[in-house]
Amino acid sequence: MADGHADIEQVTALLKQAIDDNASDVFLIPGAPVTFKVGETHQPQGERLTPGMAREHIAAIYVLAKRIPHYDEVPHTDDDFSFAIPGIGRFRLNVYYQRNTLAAVLRVIKFGLPDAAANNIPEEVMRCVDLKQGLVLVTGPAGNGKSTTLACIVDKINETRCGHIITVEDPIEFVHNHKKSLVSQREIATDVESYELALASALRENPDVIMFGEMRTRSVIEVAMRAAETGQLMMSSLHTLGSAATITRIIDTFPAAQQDQARTQLSQTLEAIISQKLLPSIDGTERIPAFEIMFANPAIRNLIRENKIHQIPNVIQSSSQAGMRTFDNDLLRLYNEGKITKDTVLGNCLDPDAIRRRI
């Protein structure tokens, strides 16, 4: 567009429409129209974007976010950050190159904090609020609500306990105000260079709760377990589905010679693993979460120490009275409640043969 102000107004109106339409994501990809993701559907908005139009839209977003773009200074480099438009909402932007053209995807983050009940987060998950120390992991594929679940837990702690909560995120998605607790929120690249530096620093900042966006590296895992040992409640996420897979992933980040020690340390610090995946509802208008919930009891701690990780699902299966649930059982619950289809159950379960027999 010839008028830069007009493009900013157009993008602002577009993002407001995404909020009004309850979209979860906005896609700016050359060759396709601007597209909203609403539930499980993709809804095109207007004409196809040319590479120039996509670039202008992205440049306008940088103006709205009051950030300087670097995608031309360092070609083919991705960028990722969050920003807010007053009176409209918050967004997380990822800018990237595809087919040698600039593209972007925006995650829509409405103002305010998510509500656990409205997001179908069960009471058993919110029991993590009562933990005072140890390691709590929220796991699942990308874009399946892990940040929302963590934000609900942090907000409940903030409402009910006095203390200092530190979050380390890349980027910050949900903004927490000071309530009963003081809350320090740090964004990677903006406030601190790396997760490793942020976590090392956090241990000198008298925290009661530390929530960091993702356990990406062995060094972060090591610092997290060390902090959990020294009396903090540590919360983070991984892109794994299921407690057994999560524990295996953590242990496998260590060299073989250190894995026995890592298993022992994890068995002592781990308190809970919440695995979740968002599934399409029967009518396709929303996504409903299915959960696996594991609390580290003596049996599970012993299985971790003895490297019998594959037996953990059996303990979860037999511990429903303690608030635990398996992912497949939760899929069946949603199916029996008429919320998801049989095909959705069979397409997402971990043991299809057993599920077919039970259906």
Short mmCIF file of C-alpha atoms in Angstrom, two decimals:
data_model
loop_
_atom_site.label_atom_id
_atom_site.label_comp_id
_atom_site.label_asym_id
_atom_site.label_seq_id
_atom_site.Cartn_x
_atom_site.Cartn_y
_atom_site.Cartn_z
CA MET A 1 0.00 0.00 0.00
CA ALA A 2 1.20 3.48 -0.73
CA ASP A 3 0.06 4.92 2.60
CA GLY A 4 1.91 3.35 5.53
CA HIS A 5 -0.66 4.71 8.02
CA ALA A 6 -3.45 3.06 6.05
CA ASP A 7 -1.61 -0.27 6.26
CA ILE A 8 -1.26 0.08 10.04
CA GLU A 9 -4.98 0.83 10.30
CA GLN A 10 -5.76 -2.16 8.10
CA VAL A 11 -3.62 -4.53 10.18
CA THR A 12 -5.08 -3.14 13.42
CA ALA A 13 -8.61 -3.76 12.09
CA LEU A 14 -7.56 -7.25 10.98
CA LEU A 15 -6.24 -8.17 14.42
CA LYS A 16 -9.36 -6.75 16.09
CA GLN A 17 -11.45 -8.91 13.79
CA ALA A 18 -9.39 -11.96 14.77
CA ILE A 19 -10.19 -11.25 18.43
CA ASP A 20 -13.90 -10.71 17.66
CA ASP A 21 -14.05 -13.95 15.64
CA ASN A 22 -12.41 -15.88 18.49
CA ALA A 23 -9.49 -16.89 16.26
CA SER A 24 -6.54 -18.61 17.87
CA ASP A 25 -4.04 -17.82 15.09
CA VAL A 26 -3.61 -15.48 12.13
CA PHE A 27 -1.54 -16.58 9.10
CA LEU A 28 0.20 -14.09 6.79
CA ILE A 29 1.64 -16.29 4.04
CA PRO A 30 2.23 -15.05 0.47
CA GLY A 31 0.08 -16.80 -2.13
CA ALA A 32 -2.83 -17.29 0.31
CA PRO A 33 -5.32 -14.86 1.84
CA VAL A 34 -4.88 -13.69 5.41
CA THR A 35 -6.29 -16.70 7.25
CA PHE A 36 -7.81 -17.07 10.72
CA LYS A 37 -7.76 -20.36 12.61
CA VAL A 38 -11.06 -20.73 14.47
CA GLY A 39 -11.41 -24.06 16.26
CA GLU A 40 -10.33 -26.65 13.72
CA THR A 41 -11.27 -24.55 10.67
CA HIS A 42 -9.17 -22.17 8.59
CA GLN A 43 -11.09 -19.12 7.41
CA PRO A 44 -9.62 -17.02 4.55
CA GLN A 45 -10.04 -13.26 4.77
CA GLY A 46 -10.12 -11.45 1.44
CA GLU A 47 -7.67 -11.56 -1.46
CA ARG A 48 -4.47 -13.54 -1.78
CA LEU A 49 -1.40 -11.85 -0.36
CA THR A 50 1.45 -11.00 -2.68
CA PRO A 51 4.97 -11.15 -1.19
CA GLY A 52 4.92 -7.35 -1.06
CA MET A 53 1.57 -7.22 0.72
CA ALA A 54 2.71 -9.77 3.30
CA ARG A 55 5.90 -7.79 3.91
CA GLU A 56 3.91 -4.55 4.35
CA HIS A 57 1.55 -6.21 6.83
CA ILE A 58 4.51 -7.55 8.80
CA ALA A 59 6.25 -4.16 8.74
CA ALA A 60 3.06 -2.57 10.10
CA ILE A 61 3.00 -5.09 12.94
CA TYR A 62 6.55 -4.11 13.89
CA VAL A 63 5.40 -0.47 14.06
CA LEU A 64 2.45 -1.44 16.26
CA ALA A 65 4.79 -3.47 18.47
CA LYS A 66 7.31 -0.60 18.64
CA ARG A 67 10.10 -2.94 17.55
CA ILE A 68 12.82 -2.62 14.95
CA PRO A 69 12.77 -5.38 12.29
CA HIS A 70 16.02 -7.20 11.59
CA TYR A 71 14.86 -9.67 8.94
CA ASP A 72 16.56 -7.68 6.16
CA GLU A 73 19.78 -7.04 8.09
CA VAL A 74 20.22 -10.75 8.77
CA PRO A 75 18.44 -12.46 5.85
CA HIS A 76 16.46 -15.62 6.46
CA THR A 77 16.53 -15.19 10.24
CA ASP A 78 13.34 -15.92 12.20
CA ASP A 79 11.99 -13.52 14.82
CA ASP A 80 9.64 -14.25 17.70
CA PHE A 81 8.13 -11.84 20.22
CA SER A 82 4.89 -10.81 21.90
CA PHE A 83 3.20 -7.40 21.87
CA ALA A 84 -0.03 -5.72 22.88
CA ILE A 85 -2.41 -3.36 21.13
CA PRO A 86 -4.26 -1.30 23.78
CA GLY A 87 -7.96 -2.05 23.88
CA ILE A 88 -7.66 -5.00 21.49
CA GLY A 89 -5.42 -7.78 22.78
CA ARG A 90 -2.01 -9.39 22.99
CA PHE A 91 -0.33 -11.34 20.23
CA ARG A 92 2.70 -13.55 19.80
CA LEU A 93 4.37 -13.07 16.42
CA ASN A 94 6.69 -15.47 14.62
CA VAL A 95 8.25 -14.09 11.45
CA TYR A 96 10.02 -16.45 9.06
CA TYR A 97 11.03 -16.92 5.43
CA GLN A 98 9.38 -19.47 3.14
CA ARG A 99 10.03 -19.84 -0.60
CA ASN A 100 12.37 -16.88 -0.19
CA THR A 101 9.48 -14.61 0.90
CA LEU A 102 8.62 -13.17 4.30
CA ALA A 103 5.72 -14.78 6.19
CA ALA A 104 4.31 -14.67 9.71
CA VAL A 105 1.97 -16.42 12.11
CA LEU A 106 0.36 -14.60 15.03
CA ARG A 107 -0.99 -16.37 18.12
CA VAL A 108 -3.94 -14.46 19.61
CA ILE A 109 -3.68 -13.88 23.37
CA LYS A 110 -6.69 -12.05 24.74
CA PHE A 111 -6.21 -9.47 27.48
CA GLY A 112 -6.61 -10.93 30.92
CA LEU A 113 -5.61 -14.30 32.23
CA PRO A 114 -7.22 -17.58 31.19
CA ASP A 115 -9.83 -19.20 33.39
CA ALA A 116 -9.20 -22.84 34.30
CA ALA A 117 -12.86 -23.87 34.21
CA ALA A 118 -13.53 -22.10 30.91
CA ASN A 119 -10.54 -23.91 29.39
CA ASN A 120 -11.69 -27.32 30.71
CA ILE A 121 -8.66 -27.68 32.97
CA PRO A 122 -9.63 -30.24 35.64
CA GLU A 123 -9.37 -29.70 39.38
CA GLU A 124 -6.74 -32.44 39.58
CA VAL A 125 -4.40 -30.31 37.46
CA MET A 126 -5.02 -27.27 39.63
CA ARG A 127 -3.90 -29.30 42.67
CA CYS A 128 -0.37 -28.35 41.57
CA VAL A 129 -1.12 -24.97 43.16
CA ASP A 130 -0.74 -26.60 46.59
CA LEU A 131 2.82 -27.81 45.91
CA LYS A 132 5.53 -25.80 47.66
CA GLN A 133 8.62 -27.26 45.99
CA GLY A 134 9.75 -29.75 43.38
CA LEU A 135 9.36 -29.98 39.60
CA VAL A 136 6.03 -29.74 37.76
CA LEU A 137 6.00 -30.31 33.99
CA VAL A 138 3.20 -29.49 31.55
CA THR A 139 3.81 -31.35 28.31
CA GLY A 140 2.24 -31.89 24.90
CA PRO A 141 2.62 -30.91 21.24
CA ALA A 142 3.17 -27.28 20.27
CA GLY A 143 0.02 -25.17 20.23
CA ASN A 144 -1.96 -27.43 22.56
CA GLY A 145 -2.52 -25.16 25.52
CA LYS A 146 0.53 -25.76 27.72
CA SER A 147 1.08 -22.02 28.27
CA THR A 148 -2.58 -21.59 29.18
CA THR A 149 -2.41 -24.34 31.80
CA LEU A 150 0.79 -22.94 33.29
CA ALA A 151 -0.72 -19.45 33.37
CA CYS A 152 -3.78 -20.74 35.24
CA ILE A 153 -1.59 -22.43 37.85
CA VAL A 154 0.62 -19.35 38.28
CA ASP A 155 -2.42 -17.07 38.60
CA LYS A 156 -3.99 -19.28 41.26
CA ILE A 157 -0.74 -19.30 43.24
CA ASN A 158 -0.58 -15.52 42.83
CA GLU A 159 -4.11 -15.19 44.24
CA THR A 160 -3.64 -17.50 47.22
CA ARG A 161 -0.02 -17.31 48.44
CA CYS A 162 2.44 -14.65 49.49
CA GLY A 163 5.81 -14.95 47.81
CA HIS A 164 7.90 -14.09 44.77
CA ILE A 165 6.98 -15.66 41.43
CA ILE A 166 9.50 -15.42 38.57
CA THR A 167 8.51 -16.32 35.01
CA VAL A 168 11.02 -16.71 32.19
CA GLU A 169 9.42 -16.89 28.75
CA ASP A 170 10.25 -16.64 25.06
CA PRO A 171 8.21 -14.51 24.59
CA ILE A 172 5.91 -13.44 27.45
CA GLU A 173 2.36 -14.46 26.60
CA PHE A 174 0.17 -13.78 29.65
CA VAL A 175 0.81 -10.73 31.82
CA HIS A 176 0.44 -11.33 35.59
CA ASN A 177 -0.26 -8.44 37.94
CA HIS A 178 0.96 -8.41 41.54
CA LYS A 179 -1.73 -9.93 43.76
CA LYS A 180 -0.84 -11.77 46.98
CA SER A 181 2.54 -12.52 45.43
CA LEU A 182 5.09 -10.31 43.71
CA VAL A 183 5.56 -11.34 40.08
CA SER A 184 8.71 -10.75 38.00
CA GLN A 185 8.32 -11.62 34.31
CA ARG A 186 11.43 -11.85 32.14
CA GLU A 187 11.49 -12.24 28.38
CA ILE A 188 14.37 -13.93 26.59
CA ALA A 189 16.36 -11.50 24.40
CA THR A 190 14.49 -8.49 25.82
CA ASP A 191 15.24 -8.82 29.55
CA VAL A 192 17.85 -11.57 29.66
CA GLU A 193 20.03 -13.30 27.09
CA SER A 194 19.12 -16.96 27.68
CA TYR A 195 17.15 -19.41 29.81
CA GLU A 196 20.39 -20.58 31.40
CA LEU A 197 21.35 -17.07 32.55
CA ALA A 198 17.80 -16.29 33.66
CA LEU A 199 17.57 -19.43 35.79
CA ALA A 200 20.99 -18.95 37.34
CA SER A 201 20.02 -15.38 38.18
CA ALA A 202 16.59 -16.40 39.48
CA LEU A 203 18.13 -18.51 42.22
CA ARG A 204 19.67 -15.29 43.63
CA GLU A 205 16.34 -13.41 43.54
CA ASN A 206 14.66 -15.16 46.48
CA PRO A 207 11.97 -16.91 44.42
CA ASP A 208 9.25 -19.15 45.79
CA VAL A 209 7.99 -20.19 42.34
CA ILE A 210 9.88 -20.20 39.04
CA MET A 211 8.00 -20.82 35.79
CA PHE A 212 10.02 -20.98 32.59
CA GLY A 213 8.64 -21.56 29.15
CA GLU A 214 10.45 -24.68 28.01
CA MET A 215 13.17 -27.09 29.11
CA ARG A 216 15.09 -27.02 25.85
CA THR A 217 18.59 -28.07 26.84
CA ARG A 218 20.40 -30.27 29.32
CA SER A 219 21.88 -27.23 31.05
CA VAL A 220 18.39 -25.82 31.69
CA ILE A 221 17.20 -29.22 32.98
CA GLU A 222 20.18 -29.41 35.33
CA VAL A 223 19.52 -25.94 36.77
CA ALA A 224 15.80 -26.70 37.08
CA MET A 225 16.37 -29.92 39.05
CA ARG A 226 18.95 -28.22 41.24
CA ALA A 227 16.50 -25.41 42.04
CA ALA A 228 13.73 -27.93 42.77
CA GLU A 229 16.08 -29.64 45.23
CA THR A 230 16.76 -26.39 47.10
CA GLY A 231 13.15 -25.56 47.96
CA GLN A 232 11.59 -23.76 44.97
CA LEU A 233 8.55 -24.87 43.01
CA MET A 234 9.78 -25.18 39.42
CA MET A 235 7.32 -25.32 36.53
CA SER A 236 8.11 -25.76 32.86
CA SER A 237 7.00 -27.46 29.63
CA LEU A 238 8.27 -30.00 27.12
CA HIS A 239 7.05 -31.05 23.68
CA THR A 240 6.37 -34.63 24.74
CA LEU A 241 3.09 -36.49 25.25
CA GLY A 242 2.81 -38.78 28.24
CA SER A 243 4.72 -39.11 31.50
CA ALA A 244 6.88 -42.03 30.40
CA ALA A 245 7.97 -40.24 27.20
CA THR A 246 8.68 -37.06 29.17
CA ILE A 247 10.86 -38.80 31.76
CA THR A 248 12.72 -40.69 29.02
CA ARG A 249 13.34 -37.44 27.12
CA ILE A 250 14.80 -35.78 30.21
CA ILE A 251 17.09 -38.70 31.05
CA ASP A 252 18.23 -39.07 27.44
CA THR A 253 19.57 -35.51 27.40
CA PHE A 254 22.36 -36.66 29.75
CA PRO A 255 25.44 -38.65 28.66
CA ALA A 256 25.19 -42.36 29.43
CA ALA A 257 27.65 -42.07 32.33
CA GLN A 258 25.42 -39.48 34.05
CA GLN A 259 22.03 -41.08 33.47
CA ASP A 260 21.88 -43.08 36.71
CA GLN A 261 22.57 -39.92 38.68
CA ALA A 262 19.97 -38.01 36.63
CA ARG A 263 17.36 -40.69 37.31
CA THR A 264 18.02 -40.50 41.04
CA GLN A 265 17.83 -36.72 41.05
CA LEU A 266 14.64 -36.68 38.96
CA SER A 267 13.00 -39.29 41.19
CA GLN A 268 13.60 -37.00 44.17
CA THR A 269 12.51 -33.69 42.61
CA LEU A 270 9.67 -34.58 40.23
CA GLU A 271 6.21 -33.85 41.66
CA ALA A 272 3.83 -33.96 38.70
CA ILE A 273 3.60 -34.33 34.93
CA ILE A 274 0.53 -32.97 33.18
CA SER A 275 0.29 -34.02 29.52
CA GLN A 276 -2.37 -32.50 27.30
CA LYS A 277 -3.58 -32.37 23.74
CA LEU A 278 -6.34 -30.24 22.22
CA LEU A 279 -8.87 -32.19 20.16
CA PRO A 280 -11.66 -31.03 17.83
CA SER A 281 -15.15 -31.07 19.31
CA ILE A 282 -17.88 -33.01 17.50
CA ASP A 283 -19.22 -29.86 15.82
CA GLY A 284 -15.72 -28.53 15.08
CA THR A 285 -16.36 -25.18 16.76
CA GLU A 286 -13.81 -25.57 19.57
CA ARG A 287 -10.86 -27.60 20.77
CA ILE A 288 -11.24 -29.66 23.93
CA PRO A 289 -8.24 -30.80 26.01
CA ALA A 290 -7.55 -34.40 26.95
CA PHE A 291 -5.14 -34.93 29.84
CA GLU A 292 -2.80 -37.46 31.34
CA ILE A 293 -2.18 -36.57 34.99
CA MET A 294 0.67 -38.12 36.98
CA PHE A 295 1.66 -37.31 40.55
CA ALA A 296 4.96 -38.73 41.73
CA ASN A 297 4.10 -41.22 44.48
CA PRO A 298 6.61 -43.68 46.05
CA ALA A 299 5.90 -46.33 43.39
CA ILE A 300 6.61 -43.93 40.52
CA ARG A 301 9.74 -42.56 42.17
CA ASN A 302 11.01 -46.11 42.57
CA LEU A 303 10.31 -46.93 38.90
CA ILE A 304 12.27 -43.83 37.82
CA ARG A 305 15.25 -44.80 39.99
CA GLU A 306 15.22 -48.39 38.73
CA ASN A 307 14.83 -47.34 35.08
CA LYS A 308 11.47 -49.09 34.70
CA ILE A 309 9.86 -46.08 33.06
CA HIS A 310 7.64 -48.23 30.82
CA GLN A 311 5.72 -49.40 33.91
CA ILE A 312 4.64 -45.89 34.94
CA PRO A 313 1.39 -45.95 32.88
CA ASN A 314 0.29 -49.01 34.88
CA VAL A 315 0.72 -47.06 38.14
CA ILE A 316 -1.22 -44.12 36.70
CA GLN A 317 -3.98 -46.51 35.57
CA SER A 318 -4.35 -47.93 39.08
CA SER A 319 -4.15 -44.59 40.88
CA SER A 320 -7.32 -42.84 39.76
CA GLN A 321 -8.40 -42.33 43.38
CA ALA A 322 -5.26 -40.23 43.87
CA GLY A 323 -6.32 -37.91 41.03
CA MET A 324 -4.26 -39.54 38.29
CA ARG A 325 -5.59 -40.42 34.85
CA THR A 326 -4.21 -41.91 31.65
CA PHE A 327 -4.49 -40.11 28.35
CA ASP A 328 -6.49 -42.97 26.76
CA ASN A 329 -8.94 -43.05 29.67
CA ASP A 330 -9.49 -39.32 29.31
CA LEU A 331 -10.15 -39.74 25.58
CA LEU A 332 -12.80 -42.35 26.42
CA ARG A 333 -14.32 -39.99 28.98
CA LEU A 334 -14.65 -37.25 26.38
CA TYR A 335 -16.12 -39.73 23.89
CA ASN A 336 -18.65 -41.07 26.41
CA GLU A 337 -19.66 -37.50 27.27
CA GLY A 338 -20.39 -36.88 23.59
CA LYS A 339 -17.69 -34.25 23.19
CA ILE A 340 -15.41 -35.93 20.61
CA THR A 341 -15.90 -38.52 17.88
CA LYS A 342 -14.80 -42.14 17.77
CA ASP A 343 -12.38 -41.28 14.93
CA THR A 344 -10.80 -38.58 17.11
CA VAL A 345 -10.33 -41.11 19.92
CA LEU A 346 -8.75 -43.73 17.66
CA GLY A 347 -6.60 -41.15 15.88
CA ASN A 348 -5.08 -39.84 19.09
CA CYS A 349 -4.98 -42.72 21.58
CA LEU A 350 -1.74 -44.40 22.63
CA ASP A 351 -3.11 -47.99 22.51
CA PRO A 352 -5.63 -48.25 19.62
CA ASP A 353 -6.25 -51.99 20.00
CA ALA A 354 -7.21 -51.67 23.67
CA ILE A 355 -9.37 -48.62 22.94
CA ARG A 356 -11.25 -50.42 20.14
CA ARG A 357 -12.12 -53.21 22.54
CA ARG A 358 -13.33 -50.76 25.18
CA ILE A 359 -15.40 -48.71 22.71
#
